[in-house]
Structures are given as structure tokens and as C-alpha cells.
């Protein structure tokens, strides 16, 4: 759905967002949680104190620079309310960028600029993005910068895409991975549309899936790897601007002595394999309407998931997952100490209920992964389906803290690959997101606990 009707929906979306921002500012008048670090830093930049830097801040200054630009151009004051408005502006722009990404995956012409699709508007209310769109946090500006980079790359504007990719790293360092992902996804789609013979071997995903390692289809995966060098001469000229972006990022890491900008002692990268499992479960819990309302409905999906979870492969994979859960589960001190986050209670009351509990979720993790694969793969090639999981690994594996905010960009990019959402699925998704948003925002704004504070993601 797009056109005049969605313009009205978009205006309604903007009106609700601005009203909620006003409510946030009325109820939470002082900086909260991470804002006491971000707000003073932005205010220092607004005063022209560019050498001032809080060593506890771990992310680059992209959000503060954006606020300074609005301060200089539109004379915005750098108080808490208007600094939060900086983030809300990016939330208002989010449906416009999501529309372009969704139509790219759906391989259809996008609607007029200010007429985002209903699906993009619904996805823009995804609870993590919606909640942090009213606080001075980097999540939504980072997401929008990643989507903008992808849109430019998919339109073959690779030099601007690479420049914007570098800018996106000013919001989150891990966005360098999404910059490379933008290049990869644009080129895989181009090669698919050209249908070149003798170049990159990239068959339809469902005929060569990772569940067929013990069958002849595994040869497709091997052939894709072997054929990759043959496609390099065609891809390398396009990759040049991204290579320069990668070099610039490498120079930053060398100069900084690591990826984390500040507070390195509490943000040491470690191998956290279960983080991938948590993301799979989180994506399925939050995005179940997108999963179950596909071709054939939930019963067909369930049958196909059971069919894919064949005994030999499932047992081998389960053994590996048991080992990784035992060896790489991390009880992060921040997670255990801060009872103002929902993850504190999930960890304390679920994962720490008994030492066997983390292992009991392993079959569920596998079923969730297969469900997403079966929803995404029918409309994509093998490499198009695998490139996102490959990109997710370096963004999540080194992060020791279980934090839903880290799942925002991977989830949005995963959900955008579902191209056949039926109206009933969109309605269910919108109602589900709305219910979560009403509950979490109400608790945050109006149910502050004395001696504890406000509960948040």
C-alpha cells in the first residue's frame, strides 16, 4: 500500500512521534541512563569546545556533530529537549529510507518520496527503534545512516555510498561492516539480474541450503566459493571506494588502539558465540508476524522446519551449540548489576533459574533460525541469503553484553528481506509492535520505581 493514503498515515506517524517526544520531555526532564554522558558532550561541542571529550563515551561523535549542525543552521538550543529532537528527526525520516530498502528487496519501483509504504511505517515502529527515538541515544541515527548507505549502494552510487558509510561509522564503529554489506548486497542483486553464465555460481537458496551438507546440494555451496575469484575482475572497480573506506577505518583502529573509543576496560571485545543465538530468539519473538504469515501459513512453515531439522545434522549442530553455550556464555557485570533494564530480569529469572536452562533453548534457537531461512530464502539466491548472517557475525560475536540495542540494525535488515507480507501479517505486526510500545513506554514514563528508577530496554 502506497500513495495518498500512506501520506496521511505518514503525517499521523509524525504527529504521534512528536507528541510522544513532548511527553518524554515533560516526564523525564533530566538526562537519564546514558544521556548524562551524551548530553554534556553535545553541549560542549555546541559551545565550540571541540577538544573536550568524556573518556567514558565509547562511540564516535556523529550524533553530537549532527546536533551542532542543527544548532548552527536552525538555531536549535542544545538543551535536553532539543537534543532529543535531533534523534526524533531521524525517527521521522526512518519510514522514507525503509521504503527504499523494502522496494529494493521486492524488486519494484519505489513510491514518491513523501509517501512511504504502510509496511515501512509499521516497521519504523519496531519497539527498539521507536523507544530510543525519543532519547538522546545513537541507535536511530546509526540505523538511518546505514539504510541511507545501502540505498545509495543499491542505486549504483558507490562513491557517495562509501562516503556515507564512513560518516555512518561516526555513529557506530560496527557500521563499517554494514557499509561492506551494502556493497555486497548491491552487487549480488546486480549479478543475479544479469544472469551471467560462467561467472559467480549463485543458485536459488532453497535448492542449496546449509541443511543439505550431507547431500549433493552441498556442492552448490562449494561451487559458489570456488567461482568467487572469477567474479572479482568485474567487482573490484566498484569496490574501490569501499576499500578506501575500509583503509580509513583501519587507520582509525590503529590510531585509537582498538575499536572502542573510550572506557576500554569495560568494553573489551571477547568471543560471545551465544550472542548469535540470543539474536535469533529475539528476532523471532519480536518479528513472529513476519515469520508465520508467509506462503502456506504457520502450519506449513512448522512442517518445513521439522523437515529441515533432520536427525544427523541437528544432533551435530546441537553438540556444537552445547559446547559454545558452555564455553562462551558471559555473565557480564553490567547485565547483572543494572536492574533498570529488562535483560536483567530475563537473565536473572530465566537463564539463571537453573544451570541447565541455557541448554534447553538450543532446539528452539535452531527452529527459529530455520523459520527465518525458510521465509527469506524463497525469493533470494544462496549468497543473498547467506551474506546477512555472515555480516552479523563480526558485529555481534565480539560484544560481551546482552543488549537489545545491538540487535536493531541486524533485525531491520533481516526483516526487510521478507518480501511477501500479506495484509493480515502486516496488521498483526503493527498491533504487536504497538502493544509492546504502549507497555514499555507507559512503564518508562509513568511507573518509575522509587530507589530503582525507570525501566527500559
JSON list of C-alpha atoms in Angstrom, two decimals, residues 108 128 190 196 229 232 256 268 308 364 376 411 431-432 450 452 456:
[
{"chain": "A", "resi": 108, "resn": "UNK", "atom": "CA", "xyz": [9.68, -2.89, -7.62]},
{"chain": "A", "resi": 128, "resn": "UNK", "atom": "CA", "xyz": [13.73, -0.78, 19.91]},
{"chain": "A", "resi": 190, "resn": "UNK", "atom": "CA", "xyz": [23.15, -6.94, -9.99]},
{"chain": "A", "resi": 196, "resn": "UNK", "atom": "CA", "xyz": [25.69, -14.28, -16.33]},
{"chain": "A", "resi": 229, "resn": "UNK", "atom": "CA", "xyz": [37.51, -15.38, -7.89]},
{"chain": "A", "resi": 232, "resn": "UNK", "atom": "CA", "xyz": [36.48, -10.41, -8.86]},
{"chain": "A", "resi": 256, "resn": "UNK", "atom": "CA", "xyz": [42.88, 4.52, 18.67]},
{"chain": "A", "resi": 268, "resn": "UNK", "atom": "CA", "xyz": [36.90, -5.46, 25.89]},
{"chain": "A", "resi": 308, "resn": "UNK", "atom": "CA", "xyz": [14.76, -29.37, 7.88]},
{"chain": "A", "resi": 364, "resn": "UNK", "atom": "CA", "xyz": [14.38, -23.51, 19.86]},
{"chain": "A", "resi": 376, "resn": "UNK", "atom": "CA", "xyz": [13.74, -15.26, 3.35]},
{"chain": "A", "resi": 411, "resn": "UNK", "atom": "CA", "xyz": [16.84, -7.18, 12.76]},
{"chain": "A", "resi": 431, "resn": "UNK", "atom": "CA", "xyz": [-0.68, -4.44, 16.51]},
{"chain": "A", "resi": 432, "resn": "UNK", "atom": "CA", "xyz": [2.17, -6.44, 18.10]},
{"chain": "A", "resi": 450, "resn": "UNK", "atom": "CA", "xyz": [11.50, 4.66, 44.00]},
{"chain": "A", "resi": 452, "resn": "UNK", "atom": "CA", "xyz": [15.28, 1.83, 41.30]},
{"chain": "A", "resi": 456, "resn": "UNK", "atom": "CA", "xyz": [13.79, 0.49, 29.77]}
]
